[in-house]
């Protein structure tokens, strides 16, 4: 009995290109209506997995199920998924409206309904009035929204997005992140989203799969992945990884091994003798570097016990004048023990 | 590529069939070069290598080949210079009549060869003759260069578009004047395009007969002209087949080299 | 997280050394050229325009002027007095219209046949073959260009003869087949180049949106590679329109416009009339070029 | 010669046009070191195609004149090439020679300066296509007739008349061939001369409006039956061998080649007679190398060279002593070289001009450019 | 007397492309040794200004001075500046070493010195051992460093960098930011840096010029620009702009007008009755949205008085479980009055 509530199920998925094993065994279940992110460095196989789900590549081994139905051997046009391509892949010889109508036209939806649904889709991505333009006359963000409308208008079971925001500039990107997220909530379609931007993955998704070298390293909610990374790779890739090891670990934590604590978990006490609570750890050091970043300031602190830690401190009440004066200051770093985690190398 | 298995198969089949269609006549040429029959009777009446030895001993073939190489090299050289200049002008400048320049460059290849041929013939005779310059290899080169310019122009234009100006700007930025930039950056980056288009230009010139007919002077016998003259002599027609067969085989070398060179440098 | 820099860094900014040396004449020339885009443009355009714009167009114009003259029928010398007679004859004598239409038909047929054969081949080359194979396939398509045109035409004559491989006999159809064969590479190469430029993602997008092979072809591939096809057709069309040799070899009793031009210049030594007849293919080609110019095809040749 | 025979007609030059006044060379001087020729393929072989076939190098050694040859494909190309003024001598056929003379492109030839001239067959000397008003404009080179050839296995009974190619109801529809040149109109005229005496054709190269129209109509009807027109002999031989062509005009050399390749063919001079050609070596009026040109003229009709050319090209030699020099002893018989009776039935190609060549006055004849236009119309 | 300590001086610089005025009058002075950023949205004319300084475009009006010398009419190869291009523009047909040596070769520096200086430059960007490779065999970050070495080896007066980090992925980008900054300190060359990433500009530069529509909106240190934006555009572009206006402004601040306060300046009190200090302002509202971003959480709060404010809160001690539970909670936002600033529309 196929499980209807699972939108996508991958079993033992593999793909080799000649000697290169791009995807080296991926098992994954994505629930209906999830906003799911695939995060990983360049070349880790995210795109390849997406393309196997869409049907552009056929797996070397394993299977792809959509809504409980095995589609491994089906052609792309037989699958109930749609893709927003990284380069948008808008048809350059068609107007915006024709692009959006394309999928309906192919499915022989009547003229009137087609027009109506396409117009609605364009409205949902806030592109009313752009119907007659050609893709060349749009900005990057607008193109991305056309691509989105073109996929959404078909009401697919799953929408695949391959770094749809990669080409946009930061400001626009942030705006689009919010829009995309809202849109997904509105339409309720499962979004499978590829990105190599950790913050994007953390802020937007319900769950994240972290890829490395063709394998999934960890699957979990943003908080799970960020706060309890299961491998050193995940710890390093998702967020800044402050490592304390060797002598320093012994001196500061009283233990052997390699430990990590996130920069934002550290409290910077200007008094080197500041008290350390029972459930806390502390370390004394010198501020080597102060980087003002608007909303926050990053301090690089050289520990007396050896090693250096990055500290992130929100600029709530301090001004930049105050923080930059801290360069060279003796400080004590304090953190709650529960925010340390051991790294298994 | 999302094509059904059937479609892939059909396309591959079409490609294979197309190649068969392309090569069967060439195979016949090769076969006929061993055909004992002097007028290519089909099926071949017997096997002989005497045409090959005749071709080997024929100084006419060698002279004609050499003439063709000279004509092709000359035309290609001119086409490379003119085509590159025009491509730079069109790609790097905005000016009135820019589209017309492109059209002008296409014209010699788009108009039937016989028109170009008689027009040039007429012009050469009315303009050059008073100066005591007759038709000769020079006029063949001029005629060929005229229609070869387009291949260079279009290839270089495409390459210029693709590479953009970044590398050249970087060079200027690093203190190189435009001449140095051309020598060290622009030219090496265009080399494969020049090579490919030069090869095509050379091939066009090498097999041209119509314009050649009208622009060649006394004693100037390019290979196609030699072939033309000899194909219509029963004793010589088989030798012509030998020459053609040899050319096919030999042509793989320059094409392969050019492909290799352009393949390795044009990855950008 | 800090990056330890090596002990010997790049020396700090020194006072500009570059300007101290007086620039050589070449640099001064380069600098002057930099400031005068117009001069640069003129230098670039002078030679090509002199060659094509003045020499070539001039020759064509001179030929066109000749069409209004006549020849002394016996001595063959040009008589340089204005007359409409040549054009009058070309336009009123029916045979020229017949031949022109026949040539046009042959050119169109050859172009269509080549497009139909070349497209799937180019598609398979560009989209199905590995990069390595692609290189070999391009060589395979280019190679026949080096085998003499005449020899290939004769090979077709051998194949077409009634006891030959095909045995279709000679005539207009034989001419069309032979010309299609001869110009096929000129059609394959531009289409191949055009398809290579077509991003795979567009084809995938079409498939993703539910378009099967044929539909994806009609709605996406065809409109986007059309300029390349047109570029190829400029070759096949003009080469067919001007041909007079292949038709002599396999054309049976038919003649094309090229033969008429050739007969009049080669046989009758009647350059003015030949020029008048030659105007027909020129006009056809100019109309064709004007029609296809907007597609951007002329730059894909 | 017989009536209407090319060899015997009244010399049109006598009453015909007056060529431009051009002086012939009076005496030979020093050789200029080179000579530029316009020639038919096979007339000036220098061993480059076949090392064994070479009479140019011996000439070069003997005379000190280097030979540059431009091969022309048609008579008309020859005329065109000669008009460029770059060439010193030309092997003009009868359908080119008068044009060259009339336009002042070639000069009269002082035959005394060509010692071998005395051995040339009388039937070739001072003919309408190589002389004007009794002044020789060239040295005859060789000759041949346009024969009728047929496939003996396909055409029965064996024809003896051109009717086999002109009969509109020919059973060989689509399998006939004809020579692809405007001059072929003369073949039709020749046929009409015999079959429609009412037209009053005396010379197939001198046709008035009515006669011309009749010939053209005949050819237009013939076209329905023609499979292909031929102009080069590889094509002709091949067509006869493959059976794509079963009957049509031919040259002796083609017949010989086809027979050598075991094709079942036969060629005859039909009862109506035939057209034919005789080529003439002429010297350009503005020759830059006249002495070498004269030396070439003498060389090329000297018995040995003349025999070599004739054998290689496949024609009857013009020098009566050449028959002794041929490699194939039966050669002169095969080509009827000494058979004046045979050649009396041959009407050699002559350029049609407005002034009727048969001596008629008061009517205008069709000139060659009209023949050319008509030929285009005939082919359709 | 030209001012030697001014590396770059732009006066009334303008550039039109046909009808488009890409640069609409820019005046700017950049001091020797500064790390100067040009920040602005796409199409605001940053690149065009940079290209005019380098000499690739000639200004429609105005002048460019380098080290006090007017170079407006000089060709690029006559100017003592070097550029690191956005796409690096490495010469694809030359090895890494040849690329770096290029500028010296063109200037006819002797072989031995050339080699030595190029090697040193490569060392300074940590690319020893890559000399013989071709650009195609390098990763994005490595290419960027070659481009840097190629420019630096010439010891230009000013180094122009056009979004040198734009093409890198986030992780690499952060690493390169640090490296670049240290390199600049080391070599002491004036860096003129184009970016559209606010954080990048804030963290790296000594001063920032914010561009909009071909004009400079504001020039200042990162803190000045971030904390005291002089126009609404700057306020919005550099950091998130929380606006309080109309009725809400009256109710919360007791004043008319439009005011802005940065999200990180807001304190989120879970108790709607939390006390508000004398120098503080407070507003009551409901949490509409909680976005977990790893190091911080963003709350969107709908104010009872109208309007919505974004609140940024470092995840120092809270875990994601705790923060996401806050959706729908009644909260009081408190901030110090000195962090409010009035926006002059
Ligand atoms: N068609 C192909 N042929 C050969 N190798 C390929 C092909 N497609 C991908 N690869 C290889 O497979 C591996 C995974 O590639 P993939 O594109 O899936 O990575 P990715 O995670 O999407 O990276 P990016 O973030 O750079 O897009 C890479 O090493 C890549 O080089
Ligand atoms: N060569 C050109 N021709 C015409 N318009 C141009 C040209 N270069 C730039 N523009 C226009 O000038 C304006 C400014 O462009 P510019 O490239 O300087 O912006 P930018 O700030 O660098 O943007 P981005 O962040 O996208 O690189 C834009 O509107 C652009 O379209
Ligand atoms: Mg990818
Ligand atoms: Mg820019």
XYZ file of N, CA and C in Angstrom, chain C residues 115-296:
546
model
N 17.662 20.336 -45.368
C 17.232 20.684 -44.011
C 16.669 19.451 -43.320
N 15.868 18.690 -44.069
C 15.238 17.516 -43.467
C 16.266 16.455 -43.101
N 17.270 16.296 -43.968
C 18.299 15.297 -43.655
C 19.243 15.810 -42.575
N 19.607 17.086 -42.694
C 20.659 17.617 -41.820
C 20.170 17.758 -40.388
N 18.911 18.125 -40.222
C 18.472 18.449 -38.869
C 18.636 17.284 -37.890
N 18.066 16.127 -38.203
C 18.252 15.026 -37.246
C 19.715 14.661 -37.053
N 20.488 14.751 -38.135
C 21.908 14.428 -37.992
C 22.581 15.408 -37.031
N 22.333 16.690 -37.281
C 22.956 17.705 -36.433
C 22.474 17.555 -34.999
N 21.202 17.218 -34.865
C 20.648 17.067 -33.516
C 21.333 15.924 -32.780
N 21.459 14.813 -33.472
C 22.121 13.672 -32.835
C 23.566 14.015 -32.501
N 24.216 14.762 -33.396
C 25.603 15.144 -33.143
C 25.707 16.033 -31.917
N 24.835 17.053 -31.868
C 24.986 18.075 -30.833
C 24.465 17.611 -29.487
N 23.422 16.798 -29.505
C 22.756 16.525 -28.239
C 22.890 15.089 -27.739
N 23.282 14.195 -28.590
C 23.363 12.814 -28.116
C 24.788 12.311 -28.008
N 25.692 12.902 -28.786
C 27.051 12.381 -28.808
C 27.876 13.002 -27.683
N 28.853 12.243 -27.219
C 29.761 12.768 -26.201
C 30.688 13.780 -26.873
N 31.282 14.676 -26.080
C 32.139 15.696 -26.687
C 33.216 15.106 -27.583
N 33.754 13.996 -27.170
C 34.796 13.364 -27.965
C 34.254 12.897 -29.312
N 33.131 12.214 -29.245
C 32.512 11.730 -30.470
C 32.128 12.910 -31.356
N 31.654 13.968 -30.710
C 31.254 15.143 -31.487
C 32.380 15.605 -32.383
N 33.584 15.647 -31.811
C 34.712 16.124 -32.591
C 34.911 15.246 -33.815
N 34.810 13.950 -33.620
C 34.982 13.044 -34.758
C 33.859 13.195 -35.762
N 32.670 13.404 -35.266
C 31.543 13.542 -36.191
C 31.703 14.791 -37.047
N 32.176 15.875 -36.416
C 32.388 17.097 -37.202
C 33.413 16.819 -38.294
N 34.453 16.100 -37.949
C 35.444 15.746 -38.970
C 34.790 14.929 -40.064
N 33.971 13.980 -39.655
C 33.320 13.115 -40.636
C 32.451 13.915 -41.592
N 31.857 14.978 -41.082
C 30.993 15.779 -41.948
C 31.818 16.714 -42.820
N 32.949 17.170 -42.282
C 33.775 18.112 -43.037
C 34.580 17.441 -44.149
N 34.967 16.206 -43.898
C 35.870 15.543 -44.828
C 35.428 15.568 -46.295
N 34.156 15.276 -46.572
C 33.755 15.241 -47.980
C 33.982 16.569 -48.696
N 34.091 17.664 -47.946
C 34.295 18.949 -48.605
C 35.625 18.978 -49.352
N 36.523 18.105 -48.968
C 37.834 18.120 -49.616
C 37.875 17.259 -50.856
N 36.932 16.362 -50.991
C 36.885 15.577 -52.201
C 36.252 16.467 -53.253
N 36.881 16.508 -54.394
C 36.429 17.450 -55.409
C 34.934 17.328 -55.695
N 34.337 18.495 -55.804
C 32.939 18.617 -56.178
C 32.642 17.846 -57.456
N 33.532 17.998 -58.432
C 33.299 17.343 -59.718
C 33.340 15.836 -59.591
N 34.306 15.388 -58.812
C 34.446 13.947 -58.665
C 33.217 13.357 -57.976
N 32.730 14.085 -56.981
C 31.547 13.586 -56.288
C 30.340 13.579 -57.224
N 30.233 14.628 -58.022
C 29.123 14.668 -58.964
C 29.210 13.478 -59.921
N 30.428 13.187 -60.344
C 30.588 12.055 -61.255
C 30.290 10.734 -60.571
N 30.647 10.660 -59.300
C 30.322 9.448 -58.546
C 28.806 9.263 -58.530
N 28.086 10.357 -58.419
C 26.626 10.263 -58.463
C 26.156 9.847 -59.839
N 26.858 10.332 -60.863
C 26.471 9.924 -62.208
C 26.589 8.411 -62.334
N 27.668 7.894 -61.770
C 27.873 6.455 -61.831
C 26.762 5.722 -61.069
N 26.415 6.294 -59.880
C 25.381 5.617 -59.085
C 24.015 5.696 -59.742
N 23.781 6.819 -60.424
C 22.448 7.040 -60.981
C 22.239 6.319 -62.314
N 23.348 5.944 -62.961
C 23.183 5.347 -64.284
C 22.355 4.071 -64.169
N 21.722 3.713 -65.275
C 20.679 2.696 -65.147
C 21.243 1.359 -64.672
N 22.556 1.126 -64.863
C 23.086 -0.105 -64.290
C 23.878 0.173 -63.015
N 23.684 1.355 -62.473
C 24.445 1.735 -61.275
C 23.745 1.322 -60.002
N 24.321 1.786 -58.903
C 23.840 1.411 -57.584
C 22.391 1.813 -57.370
N 22.047 3.030 -57.816
C 20.685 3.527 -57.628
C 19.838 3.324 -58.872
N 20.457 3.595 -60.018
C 19.779 3.339 -61.272
C 18.553 4.190 -61.529
N 18.545 5.435 -61.029
C 17.351 6.268 -61.238
C 17.351 6.946 -62.603
N 18.510 6.898 -63.273
C 18.598 7.650 -64.517
C 18.850 9.123 -64.242
N 18.976 9.892 -65.330
C 19.330 11.295 -65.183
C 18.132 12.196 -65.405
N 18.255 13.400 -64.898
C 17.175 14.356 -65.091
C 17.144 15.325 -63.935
N 16.011 16.004 -63.800
C 15.890 17.020 -62.775
C 16.012 16.425 -61.373
N 15.387 15.249 -61.202
C 15.436 14.636 -59.875
C 16.849 14.209 -59.520
N 17.533 13.726 -60.530
C 18.929 13.349 -60.301
C 19.733 14.576 -59.908
N 19.437 15.696 -60.572
C 20.144 16.930 -60.241
C 19.881 17.332 -58.800
N 18.607 17.255 -58.420
C 18.253 17.649 -57.052
C 18.958 16.740 -56.053
N 18.961 15.435 -56.349
C 19.608 14.508 -55.421
C 21.096 14.808 -55.317
N 21.715 15.028 -56.457
C 23.161 15.264 -56.450
C 23.501 16.558 -55.731
N 22.756 17.611 -56.054
C 23.036 18.889 -55.388
C 22.785 18.769 -53.883
N 21.726 18.067 -53.519
C 21.464 17.887 -52.084
C 22.651 17.219 -51.421
N 23.164 16.225 -52.111
C 24.321 15.534 -51.556
C 25.502 16.475 -51.420
N 25.760 17.223 -52.503
C 26.954 18.067 -52.515
C 26.923 19.124 -51.420
N 25.751 19.684 -51.170
C 25.696 20.820 -50.230
C 25.300 20.411 -48.815
N 25.078 19.105 -48.617
C 24.615 18.679 -47.289
C 25.514 19.163 -46.133
N 26.829 19.036 -46.258
C 27.668 19.492 -45.124
C 27.455 20.972 -44.805
N 27.187 21.771 -45.828
C 26.998 23.204 -45.586
C 25.722 23.461 -44.797
N 24.828 22.501 -44.803
C 23.609 22.643 -44.009
C 23.829 22.067 -42.612
N 24.543 20.968 -42.532
C 24.717 20.325 -41.226
C 25.485 21.229 -40.272
N 26.561 21.821 -40.768
C 27.440 22.544 -39.849
C 26.762 23.712 -39.139
N 26.075 24.601 -39.849
C 25.407 25.694 -39.099
C 24.335 25.185 -38.140
N 23.593 24.174 -38.557
C 22.545 23.677 -37.659
C 23.177 23.051 -36.426
N 24.239 22.332 -36.654
C 24.951 21.745 -35.516
C 25.405 22.846 -34.556
N 25.996 23.888 -35.126
C 26.474 24.985 -34.281
C 25.302 25.621 -33.526
N 24.186 25.780 -34.217
C 23.015 26.384 -33.587
C 22.475 25.529 -32.448
N 22.445 24.226 -32.686
C 21.925 23.333 -31.648
C 22.867 23.266 -30.465
N 24.155 23.390 -30.772
C 25.124 23.352 -29.686
C 24.923 24.555 -28.762
N 24.520 25.673 -29.380
C 24.302 26.878 -28.574
C 23.013 26.812 -27.771
N 22.114 25.942 -28.184
C 20.813 25.852 -27.513
C 21.004 25.149 -26.170
N 20.726 25.842 -25.061
C 20.979 25.205 -23.761
C 20.117 23.964 -23.573
N 20.719 22.935 -23.051
C 19.965 21.709 -22.772
C 18.802 21.988 -21.834
N 19.012 22.978 -20.952
C 17.980 23.207 -19.941
C 16.647 23.600 -20.578
N 16.699 24.231 -21.763
C 15.428 24.583 -22.399
C 14.681 23.332 -22.831
N 15.415 22.378 -23.356
C 14.765 21.135 -23.760
C 14.227 20.415 -22.537
N 15.005 20.466 -21.475
C 14.554 19.808 -20.249
C 13.325 20.504 -19.695
N 13.335 21.829 -19.754
C 12.176 22.571 -19.266
C 10.932 22.156 -20.039
N 11.075 22.000 -21.345
C 9.921 21.602 -22.149
C 9.427 20.233 -21.715
N 10.365 19.305 -21.537
C 9.983 17.969 -21.097
C 9.360 18.017 -19.708
N 9.937 18.839 -18.875
C 9.459 18.979 -17.506
C 8.027 19.485 -17.477
N 7.705 20.314 -18.441
C 6.356 20.879 -18.476
C 5.403 19.993 -19.251
N 5.867 18.826 -19.619
C 4.950 17.849 -20.189
C 4.996 17.705 -21.692
N 5.940 18.435 -22.352
C 5.959 18.340 -23.807
C 6.765 17.126 -24.226
N 6.131 16.279 -25.011
C 6.840 15.125 -25.530
C 7.685 15.546 -26.710
N 8.488 14.597 -27.198
C 9.454 14.867 -28.264
C 8.983 15.820 -29.349
N 7.932 15.432 -30.047
C 7.547 16.199 -31.211
C 7.108 17.602 -30.835
N 6.365 17.668 -29.752
C 5.850 18.953 -29.334
C 6.973 19.876 -28.877
N 7.889 19.291 -28.117
C 9.037 20.073 -27.657
C 9.821 20.570 -28.863
N 9.919 19.723 -29.854
C 10.629 20.124 -31.062
C 9.930 21.313 -31.712
N 8.630 21.184 -31.881
C 7.890 22.200 -32.613
C 7.860 23.527 -31.863
N 7.699 23.432 -30.545
C 7.487 24.681 -29.816
C 8.781 25.297 -29.318
N 9.820 24.519 -29.144
C 11.049 25.078 -28.560
C 12.246 24.955 -29.509
N 12.540 23.730 -29.934
C 13.757 23.524 -30.713
C 13.681 24.250 -32.053
N 12.603 24.034 -32.746
C 12.479 24.604 -34.087
C 12.574 26.125 -34.084
N 11.756 26.814 -33.282
C 11.863 28.281 -33.343
C 13.247 28.791 -32.956
N 13.915 28.095 -32.075
C 15.195 28.612 -31.610
C 16.357 28.254 -32.524
N 16.204 27.202 -33.325
C 17.295 26.877 -34.241
C 16.999 27.342 -35.656
N 15.862 27.971 -35.813
C 15.480 28.420 -37.148
C 16.556 29.281 -37.804
N 17.129 30.252 -37.085
C 18.171 31.059 -37.727
C 19.324 30.219 -38.265
N 19.682 29.189 -37.536
C 20.783 28.348 -37.999
C 20.388 27.611 -39.268
N 19.132 27.173 -39.319
C 18.674 26.486 -40.525
C 18.691 27.448 -41.699
N 18.238 28.661 -41.429
C 18.250 29.656 -42.494
C 19.676 29.925 -42.955
N 20.598 29.976 -41.999
C 21.993 30.198 -42.362
C 22.463 29.098 -43.305
N 22.147 27.863 -42.954
C 22.511 26.761 -43.835
C 21.847 26.893 -45.189
N 20.607 27.360 -45.167
C 19.871 27.448 -46.426
C 20.453 28.505 -47.348
N 21.111 29.519 -46.784
C 21.739 30.513 -47.659
C 22.787 29.819 -48.529
N 23.537 28.917 -47.904
C 24.516 28.161 -48.685
C 23.827 27.292 -49.735
N 22.958 26.415 -49.269
C 22.389 25.435 -50.198
C 21.609 26.139 -51.304
N 20.918 27.194 -50.914
C 20.078 27.889 -51.872
C 20.927 28.565 -52.940
N 21.941 29.315 -52.492
C 22.707 30.066 -53.480
C 23.591 29.131 -54.307
N 24.136 28.109 -53.670
C 24.976 27.197 -54.432
C 24.157 26.460 -55.486
N 22.923 26.090 -55.132
C 22.076 25.398 -56.108
C 21.659 26.337 -57.215
N 21.363 27.557 -56.837
C 20.848 28.520 -57.807
C 21.887 28.841 -58.863
N 23.156 28.782 -58.506
C 24.180 29.181 -59.460
C 24.858 28.018 -60.154
N 24.448 26.811 -59.830
C 25.177 25.668 -60.365
C 24.879 25.437 -61.843
N 25.927 25.107 -62.579
C 25.694 24.716 -63.975
C 26.495 23.482 -64.341
N 27.313 23.015 -63.425
C 28.180 21.888 -63.771
C 27.519 20.558 -63.404
N 27.008 20.479 -62.178
C 26.384 19.228 -61.763
C 25.218 18.879 -62.683
N 24.493 19.907 -63.085
C 23.339 19.625 -63.928
C 23.779 19.104 -65.288
N 24.954 19.541 -65.715
C 25.457 18.998 -66.988
C 25.832 17.530 -66.823
N 26.272 17.187 -65.659
C 26.742 15.813 -65.456
C 25.580 14.841 -65.226
N 24.603 15.262 -64.438
C 23.521 14.309 -64.145
C 22.147 14.812 -64.577
N 22.107 16.000 -65.168
C 20.803 16.627 -65.398
C 20.050 16.118 -66.614
N 20.653 15.147 -67.340
C 19.950 14.700 -68.526
C 19.822 15.843 -69.513
N 18.591 16.135 -69.905
C 18.426 17.185 -70.893
C 18.048 18.506 -70.247
N 17.990 18.573 -68.910
C 17.519 19.828 -68.304
C 18.638 20.852 -68.219
N 18.221 22.100 -68.152
C 19.188 23.163 -67.944
C 18.658 24.095 -66.861
N 19.573 24.729 -66.182
C 19.219 25.665 -65.122
C 19.712 27.060 -65.505
N 19.366 27.994 -64.643
C 19.698 29.377 -64.965
C 21.215 29.558 -65.116
N 21.970 28.796 -64.332
C 23.429 28.877 -64.424
C 23.911 28.486 -65.816
N 23.282 27.480 -66.397
C 23.679 27.072 -67.738
C 23.410 28.177 -68.746
N 22.280 28.830 -68.568
C 21.942 29.884 -69.522
C 22.972 31.002 -69.425
N 23.301 31.377 -68.200
C 24.313 32.419 -68.030
C 25.615 31.950 -68.644
N 25.990 30.723 -68.290
C 27.272 30.227 -68.767
C 27.290 30.135 -70.287
N 26.212 29.621 -70.879
C 26.181 29.489 -72.331
C 26.316 30.841 -73.006
N 25.695 31.826 -72.383
C 25.738 33.129 -73.033
C 27.084 33.799 -72.904
N 27.754 33.552 -71.785
C 29.081 34.161 -71.693
C 30.113 33.240 -72.310
N 30.007 31.941 -71.996
C 31.016 31.008 -72.477
C 30.815 30.654 -73.932
N 29.589 30.426 -74.331
C 29.346 29.967 -75.682
C 29.148 31.130 -76.642
N 28.283 32.038 -76.275
C 27.932 33.084 -77.225
C 28.779 34.321 -77.038
N 29.585 34.336 -75.986
C 30.407 35.500 -75.725
C 29.553 36.760 -75.642
N 28.365 36.586 -75.114
C 27.423 37.703 -75.054
C 27.293 38.137 -73.595
N 28.296 38.854 -73.169
C 28.315 39.268 -71.768
C 27.089 40.087 -71.386
N 26.667 41.030 -72.203
C 25.490 41.818 -71.797
C 24.267 40.951 -71.523
N 24.022 39.987 -72.407
C 22.838 39.172 -72.180
C 23.025 38.268 -70.976
N 24.244 37.737 -70.852
C 24.539 36.909 -69.678
C 24.303 37.709 -68.404
N 24.734 38.965 -68.440
C 24.561 39.814 -67.257
C 23.083 40.015 -66.974
N 22.308 40.190 -68.009
C 20.871 40.382 -67.813
C 20.254 39.126 -67.209
N 20.660 37.959 -67.718
C 20.115 36.713 -67.173
C 20.585 36.530 -65.722
N 21.852 36.893 -65.475
C 22.405 36.725 -64.127
C 21.676 37.576 -63.109
N 21.032 38.623 -63.599
C 20.273 39.461 -62.674
C 19.181 38.659 -61.965
N 18.672 37.642 -62.655
C 17.571 36.866 -62.049
C 18.005 36.209 -60.740
N 19.076 35.391 -60.754
C 19.458 34.801 -59.460
C 19.883 35.843 -58.434
N 20.477 36.927 -58.911
C 20.897 37.961 -57.962
C 19.670 38.533 -57.258
N 18.655 38.831 -58.044
C 17.446 39.402 -57.437
C 16.816 38.393 -56.479
N 16.765 37.128 -56.905
C 16.188 36.110 -56.023
C 16.957 36.050 -54.715
N 18.283 36.043 -54.800
C 19.089 35.954 -53.583
C 18.917 37.196 -52.713
N 18.860 38.354 -53.350
C 18.724 39.578 -52.551
C 17.386 39.579 -51.814
N 16.350 39.139 -52.518
C 15.051 39.056 -51.858
C 15.134 38.079 -50.695
N 15.793 36.948 -50.952
C 15.917 35.943 -49.909
C 16.680 36.479 -48.706
N 17.792 37.136 -48.986
C 18.602 37.679 -47.884
C 17.802 38.707 -47.099
N 17.099 39.549 -47.824
C 16.315 40.571 -47.139
C 15.282 39.910 -46.236
N 14.696 38.808 -46.751
C 13.657 38.138 -45.973
C 14.208 37.483 -44.718
N 15.405 36.941 -44.817
C 15.913 36.186 -43.670
C 16.791 37.025 -42.759
N 17.041 38.243 -43.145
C 17.994 39.057 -42.409
C 17.582 39.230 -40.953
N 16.280 39.401 -40.745
C 15.808 39.660 -39.391
C 16.014 38.479 -38.454
N 16.104 37.294 -39.009
C 16.245 36.135 -38.137
C 17.619 36.063 -37.496
N 18.542 36.898 -37.969
C 19.896 36.841 -37.418
C 20.700 35.716 -38.039
